[in-house]
Amino acid sequence: MPRKTQDETTPLKESTRAKSPTMADIARLAGVSASTVSRSLAGLPPISEETRIRVERAAQEAGYKINRHARSLRLQRSAILLVLIPDLANQNYSDLLMNIDRAAFELGYGIMIGHTNVDLERPDRLADELFTGGIDGILLTSGYCPARIRSRIESGSRLPVVRTMSPTETGSGIASVQIDEVEAAADVVRHLIANGHRRIAHLAGPMTELVSRLRLEGWRRALAEAGLPDGPDLLLPGGFHLGDGKAVAHRLVAAGPLPDAIFCSNDESAFGLMVELKGAGLRIPRDIAVAGFDDLTFSQVFDPPLTTVRLPRREMAEASVLYLKRMIEGDAPVEHQVVPHELIIRDSSGPRRP
C-alpha cells in the first residue's frame, strides 16, 4: 500500500500555519515604516491624523486587533467622548449622532450619550466626568451647555468642549463647527426672489434660540439686498414643530391676503404649514411657495418636494470629532470652523404665477 504523504495525514506544521500580522506586515500595507506603525498604534506623537487613519485601516485589513483599552491606560485617558444631544427622535440629531459615532471610532474613541431634553441632572453629572477622567471631551449639539462646564469656560479655563451643528456666538469660549446660518438663510430667500416672489414671509423659530435669530437675520439680509419689505406682517412667530407650522398657516388663511412665499425656519414647521395650506385648498407653489431648512429625509418625498438647506451632518460630525481630539491631545485654539451648506431646490418654491 502506498504510503500517505504528511500533508494528507497530519496537521500543517507550525511554520505553515497562518501567522498573526506583524508591524512589518502593517507597515507594508500602509506604506510607512514599522516604527511609524508602532507609534501610531500606541497613540504617540508625532503622527499625522492622515497617517494614523491609514495605519489603523491597514491593521484592520491585516487582521491585527488594536487593544484600545491598553492604549488608553498607557496614555492615561478614557478614550470616551460625551455627546450631549437634545432629541434623539429628531432626524437631524440621530443622523448627526450616527456620524459622530463612526468618526469617533475611526479616531480611537467611544461615545457616551447624554439626552438633555429628558433629564438635565444626568447629562450634567456625566459632564462632571471631564474633571475626574471618566471622559476626555464633550460634544455639544445644541445651545445647552452644563452649568459647571460653562462656568469654568467663562472664568478662563480652556476645556476640550466643541459645539457642532448648533451655532455658537463669538466670544463664548466654546469652539465650534457649524455652517454660516445667516448666509444659508439668505440663500433660500435669494432663490425665492429669483423666482419672482416679492412678498416673502418668514415662519420664525423661537427667539430664545440663537439659530432662530441668525436665520431671521438671513431673511432680512436677502430682502434688504433686493430692496424688498420685511414688515411685521411678514414676520410670522412660530417654532420648530409640526404644530407650529399648522398654527401659522391657520392664522394666515383666516387673515389674508397671503404672501407670495414663506421661508420656514426648519423643515418640520414647513411640513405642518404645507399640510394646513393644502387642506385650505391652496396649491403649492402655484398659489404660495414654501421653503424650509435642514433637508430631512421626508423633504424629498413630501408633496410637493420641499426646497431646503441641506445641513452637512456628516462633514460637521467628522470635523468636530477631529477638532475635539486635537483639543484633548494638544493645545488646539478655540476656533469657529465653518462648513459649507448646500441649497437643495425642489418643486415647493416654484416661480410666481399671476
GROMACS .gro file of C-alpha atoms in nm:
model
  354
    1MET     CA    1   0.000   0.000   0.000
    2PRO     CA    2   0.146   0.334  -0.095
    3ARG     CA    3   0.246   0.548   0.195
    4LYS     CA    4   0.037   0.867   0.253
    5THR     CA    5   0.219   1.193   0.244
    6GLN     CA    6   0.246   1.404   0.555
    7ASP     CA    7   0.008   1.663   0.404
    8GLU     CA    8  -0.265   1.402   0.381
    9THR     CA    9  -0.231   1.254   0.730
   10THR     CA   10  -0.107   1.523   0.972
   11PRO     CA   11  -0.193   1.881   1.062
   12LEU     CA   12   0.005   2.157   0.899
   13LYS     CA   13   0.336   2.235   1.062
   14GLU     CA   14   0.351   2.541   1.283
   15SER     CA   15   0.569   2.719   1.027
   16THR     CA   16   0.297   2.691   0.760
   17ARG     CA   17   0.000   2.798   0.975
   18ALA     CA   18  -0.148   3.147   0.941
   19LYS     CA   19   0.058   3.388   1.149
   20SER     CA   20  -0.058   3.692   1.339
   21PRO     CA   21   0.020   4.006   1.140
   22THR     CA   22   0.340   4.183   1.239
   23MET     CA   23   0.425   4.553   1.247
   24ALA     CA   24   0.620   4.496   0.926
   25ASP     CA   25   0.309   4.350   0.757
   26ILE     CA   26   0.102   4.652   0.856
   27ALA     CA   27   0.383   4.889   0.750
   28ARG     CA   28   0.389   4.734   0.401
   29LEU     CA   29   0.013   4.774   0.364
   30ALA     CA   30   0.014   5.134   0.491
   31GLY     CA   31   0.329   5.236   0.304
   32VAL     CA   32   0.509   5.356   0.618
   33SER     CA   33   0.790   5.233   0.842
   34ALA     CA   34   0.740   4.974   1.116
   35SER     CA   35   0.838   5.234   1.378
   36THR     CA   36   0.565   5.466   1.246
   37VAL     CA   37   0.315   5.181   1.279
   38SER     CA   38   0.428   5.117   1.637
   39ARG     CA   39   0.399   5.481   1.742
   40SER     CA   40   0.068   5.527   1.559
   41LEU     CA   41  -0.099   5.223   1.718
   42ALA     CA   42   0.030   5.334   2.058
   43GLY     CA   43  -0.120   5.680   2.007
   44LEU     CA   44   0.217   5.851   2.040
   45PRO     CA   45   0.328   6.171   1.861
   46PRO     CA   46   0.440   6.291   1.616
   47ILE     CA   47   0.200   6.112   1.379
   48SER     CA   48  -0.030   6.298   1.141
   49GLU     CA   49  -0.402   6.222   1.151
   50GLU     CA   50  -0.396   6.104   0.788
   51THR     CA   51  -0.112   5.860   0.864
   52ARG     CA   52  -0.276   5.733   1.180
   53ILE     CA   53  -0.603   5.656   1.000
   54ARG     CA   54  -0.412   5.484   0.717
   55VAL     CA   55  -0.221   5.269   0.968
   56GLU     CA   56  -0.537   5.170   1.155
   57ARG     CA   57  -0.712   5.073   0.832
   58ALA     CA   58  -0.409   4.868   0.725
   59ALA     CA   59  -0.410   4.699   1.067
   60GLN     CA   60  -0.777   4.609   1.028
   61GLU     CA   61  -0.714   4.477   0.677
   62ALA     CA   62  -0.429   4.262   0.806
   63GLY     CA   63  -0.643   4.127   1.090
   64TYR     CA   64  -0.448   4.300   1.366
   65LYS     CA   65  -0.654   4.362   1.680
   66ILE     CA   66  -0.585   4.701   1.836
   67ASN     CA   67  -0.604   4.695   2.216
   68ARG     CA   68  -0.770   5.032   2.267
   69HIS     CA   69  -0.811   4.973   2.640
   70ALA     CA   70  -0.438   4.916   2.688
   71ARG     CA   71  -0.362   5.224   2.480
   72SER     CA   72  -0.598   5.445   2.681
   73LEU     CA   73  -0.438   5.322   3.006
   74ARG     CA   74  -0.094   5.396   2.870
   75LEU     CA   75  -0.199   5.749   2.770
   76GLN     CA   76  -0.395   5.799   3.096
   77ARG     CA   77  -0.712   5.881   2.906
   78SER     CA   78  -1.056   5.722   2.897
   79ALA     CA   79  -1.091   5.737   2.515
   80ILE     CA   80  -1.458   5.829   2.572
   81LEU     CA   81  -1.636   6.138   2.436
   82LEU     CA   82  -1.961   6.264   2.587
   83VAL     CA   83  -2.219   6.373   2.328
   84LEU     CA   84  -2.495   6.593   2.470
   85ILE     CA   85  -2.797   6.573   2.242
   86PRO     CA   86  -3.146   6.723   2.290
   87ASP     CA   87  -3.372   6.495   2.088
   88LEU     CA   88  -3.282   6.152   1.953
   89ALA     CA   89  -3.621   6.130   1.779
   90ASN     CA   90  -3.526   6.427   1.559
   91GLN     CA   91  -3.361   6.308   1.237
   92ASN     CA   92  -3.110   6.594   1.247
   93TYR     CA   93  -2.970   6.468   1.576
   94SER     CA   94  -2.998   6.094   1.509
   95ASP     CA   95  -2.810   6.135   1.179
   96LEU     CA   96  -2.550   6.356   1.344
   97LEU     CA   97  -2.502   6.107   1.628
   98MET     CA   98  -2.455   5.817   1.386
   99ASN     CA   99  -2.183   6.011   1.206
  100ILE     CA  100  -2.020   6.121   1.532
  101ASP     CA  101  -2.006   5.758   1.648
  102ARG     CA  102  -1.843   5.647   1.323
  103ALA     CA  103  -1.593   5.935   1.320
  104ALA     CA  104  -1.503   5.880   1.687
  105PHE     CA  105  -1.440   5.509   1.630
  106GLU     CA  106  -1.213   5.591   1.335
  107LEU     CA  107  -1.008   5.811   1.568
  108GLY     CA  108  -0.992   5.557   1.850
  109TYR     CA  109  -1.272   5.691   2.072
  110GLY     CA  110  -1.602   5.560   2.201
  111ILE     CA  111  -1.901   5.780   2.280
  112MET     CA  112  -2.138   5.827   2.573
  113ILE     CA  113  -2.478   5.995   2.519
  114GLY     CA  114  -2.649   6.248   2.744
  115HIS     CA  115  -3.009   6.319   2.637
  116THR     CA  116  -3.069   6.676   2.757
  117ASN     CA  117  -3.441   6.703   2.678
  118VAL     CA  118  -3.526   6.412   2.908
  119ASP     CA  119  -3.332   6.497   3.223
  120LEU     CA  120  -3.065   6.760   3.278
  121GLU     CA  121  -2.935   6.612   3.602
  122ARG     CA  122  -2.787   6.302   3.436
  123PRO     CA  123  -2.612   6.487   3.147
  124ASP     CA  124  -2.469   6.739   3.395
  125ARG     CA  125  -2.340   6.455   3.612
  126LEU     CA  126  -2.186   6.287   3.309
  127ALA     CA  127  -2.021   6.616   3.208
  128ASP     CA  128  -1.857   6.634   3.552
  129GLU     CA  129  -1.661   6.323   3.448
  130LEU     CA  130  -1.444   6.560   3.245
  131PHE     CA  131  -1.282   6.666   3.574
  132THR     CA  132  -1.232   6.312   3.707
  133GLY     CA  133  -1.101   6.144   3.392
  134GLY     CA  134  -1.418   5.948   3.312
  135ILE     CA  135  -1.445   6.125   2.976
  136ASP     CA  136  -1.189   6.304   2.764
  137GLY     CA  137  -1.405   6.568   2.596
  138ILE     CA  138  -1.759   6.691   2.531
  139LEU     CA  139  -1.950   6.747   2.208
  140LEU     CA  140  -2.244   6.988   2.238
  141THR     CA  141  -2.510   6.966   1.966
  142SER     CA  142  -2.749   7.239   2.084
  143GLY     CA  143  -2.730   7.572   2.265
  144TYR     CA  144  -2.728   7.392   2.601
  145CYS     CA  145  -2.404   7.364   2.799
  146PRO     CA  146  -2.384   7.220   3.156
  147ALA     CA  147  -2.359   7.496   3.416
  148ARG     CA  148  -2.031   7.377   3.570
  149ILE     CA  149  -1.865   7.346   3.230
  150ARG     CA  150  -1.992   7.688   3.121
  151SER     CA  151  -1.877   7.847   3.448
  152ARG     CA  152  -1.525   7.710   3.410
  153ILE     CA  153  -1.502   7.827   3.049
  154GLU     CA  154  -1.632   8.174   3.136
  155SER     CA  155  -1.371   8.200   3.410
  156GLY     CA  156  -1.097   8.144   3.153
  157SER     CA  157  -1.039   7.767   3.158
  158ARG     CA  158  -0.972   7.608   2.820
  159LEU     CA  159  -1.166   7.281   2.823
  160PRO     CA  160  -1.198   7.019   2.547
  161VAL     CA  161  -1.553   7.116   2.452
  162VAL     CA  162  -1.679   7.160   2.094
  163ARG     CA  163  -2.026   7.257   1.975
  164THR     CA  164  -2.143   7.131   1.638
  165MET     CA  165  -2.450   7.183   1.417
  166SER     CA  166  -2.590   7.444   1.655
  167PRO     CA  167  -2.427   7.789   1.621
  168THR     CA  168  -2.205   7.942   1.887
  169GLU     CA  169  -2.156   8.314   1.947
  170THR     CA  170  -1.808   8.455   1.902
  171GLY     CA  171  -1.651   8.517   2.240
  172SER     CA  172  -1.835   8.231   2.410
  173GLY     CA  173  -1.506   8.049   2.476
  174ILE     CA  174  -1.650   7.734   2.317
  175ALA     CA  175  -1.501   7.602   1.994
  176SER     CA  176  -1.748   7.515   1.719
  177VAL     CA  177  -1.802   7.351   1.382
  178GLN     CA  178  -2.106   7.500   1.210
  179ILE     CA  179  -2.249   7.641   0.890
  180ASP     CA  180  -2.297   8.011   0.819
  181GLU     CA  181  -2.662   8.023   0.931
  182VAL     CA  182  -2.718   8.381   0.816
  183GLU     CA  183  -2.583   8.324   0.465
  184ALA     CA  184  -2.766   7.991   0.431
  185ALA     CA  185  -3.100   8.153   0.519
  186ALA     CA  186  -3.024   8.443   0.284
  187ASP     CA  187  -2.956   8.193   0.003
  188VAL     CA  188  -3.305   8.047   0.043
  189VAL     CA  189  -3.466   8.390   0.023
  190ARG     CA  190  -3.249   8.492  -0.274
  191HIS     CA  191  -3.374   8.183  -0.457
  192LEU     CA  192  -3.736   8.279  -0.386
  193ILE     CA  193  -3.666   8.633  -0.510
  194ALA     CA  194  -3.506   8.494  -0.827
  195ASN     CA  195  -3.829   8.301  -0.889
  196GLY     CA  196  -4.025   8.625  -0.893
  197HIS     CA  197  -4.162   8.627  -0.537
  198ARG     CA  198  -4.177   8.970  -0.377
  199ARG     CA  199  -4.380   8.943  -0.056
  200ILE     CA  200  -4.175   8.680   0.124
  201ALA     CA  201  -4.273   8.594   0.481
  202HIS     CA  202  -4.064   8.416   0.742
  203LEU     CA  203  -4.203   8.149   0.976
  204ALA     CA  204  -3.953   8.203   1.256
  205GLY     CA  205  -3.826   7.968   1.522
  206PRO     CA  206  -3.828   8.058   1.894
  207MET     CA  207  -3.629   8.376   1.951
  208THR     CA  208  -3.473   8.226   2.263
  209GLU     CA  209  -3.261   8.017   2.023
  210LEU     CA  210  -2.956   8.171   1.856
  211VAL     CA  211  -3.017   7.966   1.542
  212SER     CA  212  -3.363   8.127   1.503
  213ARG     CA  213  -3.219   8.476   1.537
  214LEU     CA  214  -2.949   8.406   1.279
  215ARG     CA  215  -3.195   8.266   1.023
  216LEU     CA  216  -3.418   8.569   1.080
  217GLU     CA  217  -3.115   8.789   1.011
  218GLY     CA  218  -3.051   8.599   0.685
  219TRP     CA  219  -3.413   8.656   0.574
  220ARG     CA  220  -3.379   9.027   0.641
  221ARG     CA  221  -3.040   9.047   0.469
  222ALA     CA  222  -3.165   8.898   0.141
  223LEU     CA  223  -3.477   9.117   0.138
  224ALA     CA  224  -3.270   9.430   0.205
  225GLU     CA  225  -3.032   9.340  -0.080
  226ALA     CA  226  -3.330   9.327  -0.318
  227GLY     CA  227  -3.499   9.638  -0.176
  228LEU     CA  228  -3.799   9.433  -0.060
  229PRO     CA  229  -4.003   9.488   0.260
  230ASP     CA  230  -3.961   9.285   0.579
  231GLY     CA  231  -4.251   9.441   0.766
  232PRO     CA  232  -4.410   9.299   1.081
  233ASP     CA  233  -4.693   9.146   0.877
  234LEU     CA  234  -4.434   8.923   0.706
  235LEU     CA  235  -4.264   8.802   1.024
  236LEU     CA  236  -4.465   8.504   1.149
  237PRO     CA  237  -4.382   8.397   1.507
  238GLY     CA  238  -4.382   8.019   1.524
  239GLY     CA  239  -4.149   7.741   1.629
  240PHE     CA  240  -3.969   7.431   1.511
  241HIS     CA  241  -4.251   7.176   1.532
  242LEU     CA  242  -4.525   7.045   1.303
  243GLY     CA  243  -4.797   7.207   1.512
  244ASP     CA  244  -4.624   7.545   1.490
  245GLY     CA  245  -4.641   7.538   1.111
  246LYS     CA  246  -5.007   7.434   1.116
  247ALA     CA  247  -5.099   7.712   1.358
  248VAL     CA  248  -4.925   7.977   1.144
  249ALA     CA  249  -5.098   7.852   0.827
  250HIS     CA  250  -5.435   7.861   1.001
  251ARG     CA  251  -5.380   8.224   1.105
  252LEU     CA  252  -5.262   8.322   0.757
  253VAL     CA  253  -5.560   8.171   0.578
  254ALA     CA  254  -5.802   8.334   0.823
  255ALA     CA  255  -5.639   8.678   0.798
  256GLY     CA  256  -5.542   8.705   0.430
  257PRO     CA  257  -5.409   8.826   0.193
  258LEU     CA  258  -5.137   8.563   0.157
  259PRO     CA  259  -4.769   8.641   0.092
  260ASP     CA  260  -4.611   8.516  -0.231
  261ALA     CA  261  -4.380   8.279  -0.044
  262ILE     CA  262  -4.284   8.166   0.305
  263PHE     CA  263  -3.936   8.076   0.424
  264CYS     CA  264  -3.970   7.843   0.725
  265SER     CA  265  -3.705   7.823   0.995
  266ASN     CA  266  -3.690   7.443   0.960
  267ASP     CA  267  -3.840   7.157   0.758
  268GLU     CA  268  -4.070   7.025   1.029
  269SER     CA  269  -4.256   7.355   1.064
  270ALA     CA  270  -4.269   7.375   0.682
  271PHE     CA  271  -4.440   7.032   0.670
  272GLY     CA  272  -4.708   7.149   0.912
  273LEU     CA  273  -4.756   7.474   0.719
  274MET     CA  274  -4.792   7.294   0.385
  275VAL     CA  275  -5.041   7.038   0.518
  276GLU     CA  276  -5.266   7.313   0.654
  277LEU     CA  277  -5.238   7.531   0.341
  278LYS     CA  278  -5.326   7.237   0.116
  279GLY     CA  279  -5.615   7.149   0.346
  280ALA     CA  280  -5.748   7.502   0.287
  281GLY     CA  281  -5.748   7.438  -0.088
  282LEU     CA  282  -5.426   7.626  -0.171
  283ARG     CA  283  -5.184   7.492  -0.431
  284ILE     CA  284  -4.809   7.491  -0.363
  285PRO     CA  285  -4.625   7.660  -0.533
  286ARG     CA  286  -4.894   7.793  -0.773
  287ASP     CA  287  -5.075   7.992  -0.500
  288ILE     CA  288  -4.792   8.023  -0.248
  289ALA     CA  289  -4.430   7.900  -0.247
  290VAL     CA  290  -4.267   7.738   0.057
  291ALA     CA  291  -3.906   7.665   0.155
  292GLY     CA  292  -3.752   7.511   0.467
  293PHE     CA  293  -3.419   7.445   0.633
  294ASP     CA  294  -3.247   7.112   0.730
  295ASP     CA  295  -3.318   6.871   0.440
  296LEU     CA  296  -3.481   6.596   0.643
  297THR     CA  297  -3.544   6.269   0.457
  298PHE     CA  298  -3.916   6.344   0.411
  299SER     CA  299  -3.834   6.673   0.237
  300GLN     CA  300  -3.763   6.493  -0.089
  301VAL     CA  301  -4.083   6.283  -0.085
  302PHE     CA  302  -4.327   6.542   0.053
  303ASP     CA  303  -4.598   6.666  -0.185
  304PRO     CA  304  -4.461   6.880  -0.333
  305PRO     CA  305  -4.093   6.807  -0.252
  306LEU     CA  306  -3.953   7.080  -0.029
  307THR     CA  307  -3.683   7.328  -0.122
  308THR     CA  308  -3.446   7.348   0.175
  309VAL     CA  309  -3.091   7.394   0.302
  310ARG     CA  310  -2.904   7.067   0.344
  311LEU     CA  311  -2.716   7.053   0.674
  312PRO     CA  312  -2.380   6.880   0.613
  313ARG     CA  313  -2.424   6.647   0.913
  314ARG     CA  314  -2.152   6.400   0.815
  315GLU     CA  315  -1.896   6.673   0.749
  316MET     CA  316  -1.981   6.854   1.073
  317ALA     CA  317  -1.957   6.531   1.273
  318GLU     CA  318  -1.617   6.438   1.128
  319ALA     CA  319  -1.472   6.787   1.165
  320SER     CA  320  -1.598   6.832   1.523
  321VAL     CA  321  -1.467   6.495   1.645
  322LEU     CA  322  -1.128   6.562   1.486
  323TYR     CA  323  -1.120   6.912   1.638
  324LEU     CA  324  -1.211   6.773   1.982
  325LYS     CA  325  -0.935   6.513   1.950
  326ARG     CA  326  -0.686   6.793   1.880
  327MET     CA  327  -0.804   6.978   2.189
  328ILE     CA  328  -0.772   6.665   2.403
  329GLU     CA  329  -0.427   6.567   2.279
  330GLY     CA  330  -0.274   6.910   2.240
  331ASP     CA  331  -0.347   7.276   2.281
  332ALA     CA  332  -0.574   7.350   1.986
  333PRO     CA  333  -0.704   7.709   1.997
  334VAL     CA  334  -1.071   7.791   2.040
  335GLU     CA  335  -1.188   7.849   1.684
  336HIS     CA  336  -1.511   7.854   1.486
  337GLN     CA  337  -1.489   7.634   1.178
  338VAL     CA  338  -1.745   7.697   0.905
  339VAL     CA  339  -1.859   7.403   0.692
  340PRO     CA  340  -2.021   7.480   0.352
  341HIS     CA  341  -2.400   7.442   0.325
  342GLU     CA  342  -2.599   7.347   0.016
  343LEU     CA  343  -2.929   7.483  -0.115
  344ILE     CA  344  -3.148   7.197  -0.244
  345ILE     CA  345  -3.404   7.330  -0.492
  346ARG     CA  346  -3.726   7.130  -0.533
  347ASP     CA  347  -4.082   7.191  -0.651
  348SER     CA  348  -4.224   7.372  -0.347
  349SER     CA  349  -4.051   7.701  -0.433
  350GLY     CA  350  -4.151   7.722  -0.798
  351PRO     CA  351  -4.187   8.052  -0.990
  352ARG     CA  352  -4.455   8.304  -0.901
  353ARG     CA  353  -4.759   8.291  -1.127
  354PRO     CA  354  -5.013   8.569  -1.181
   0.00000   0.00000   0.00000
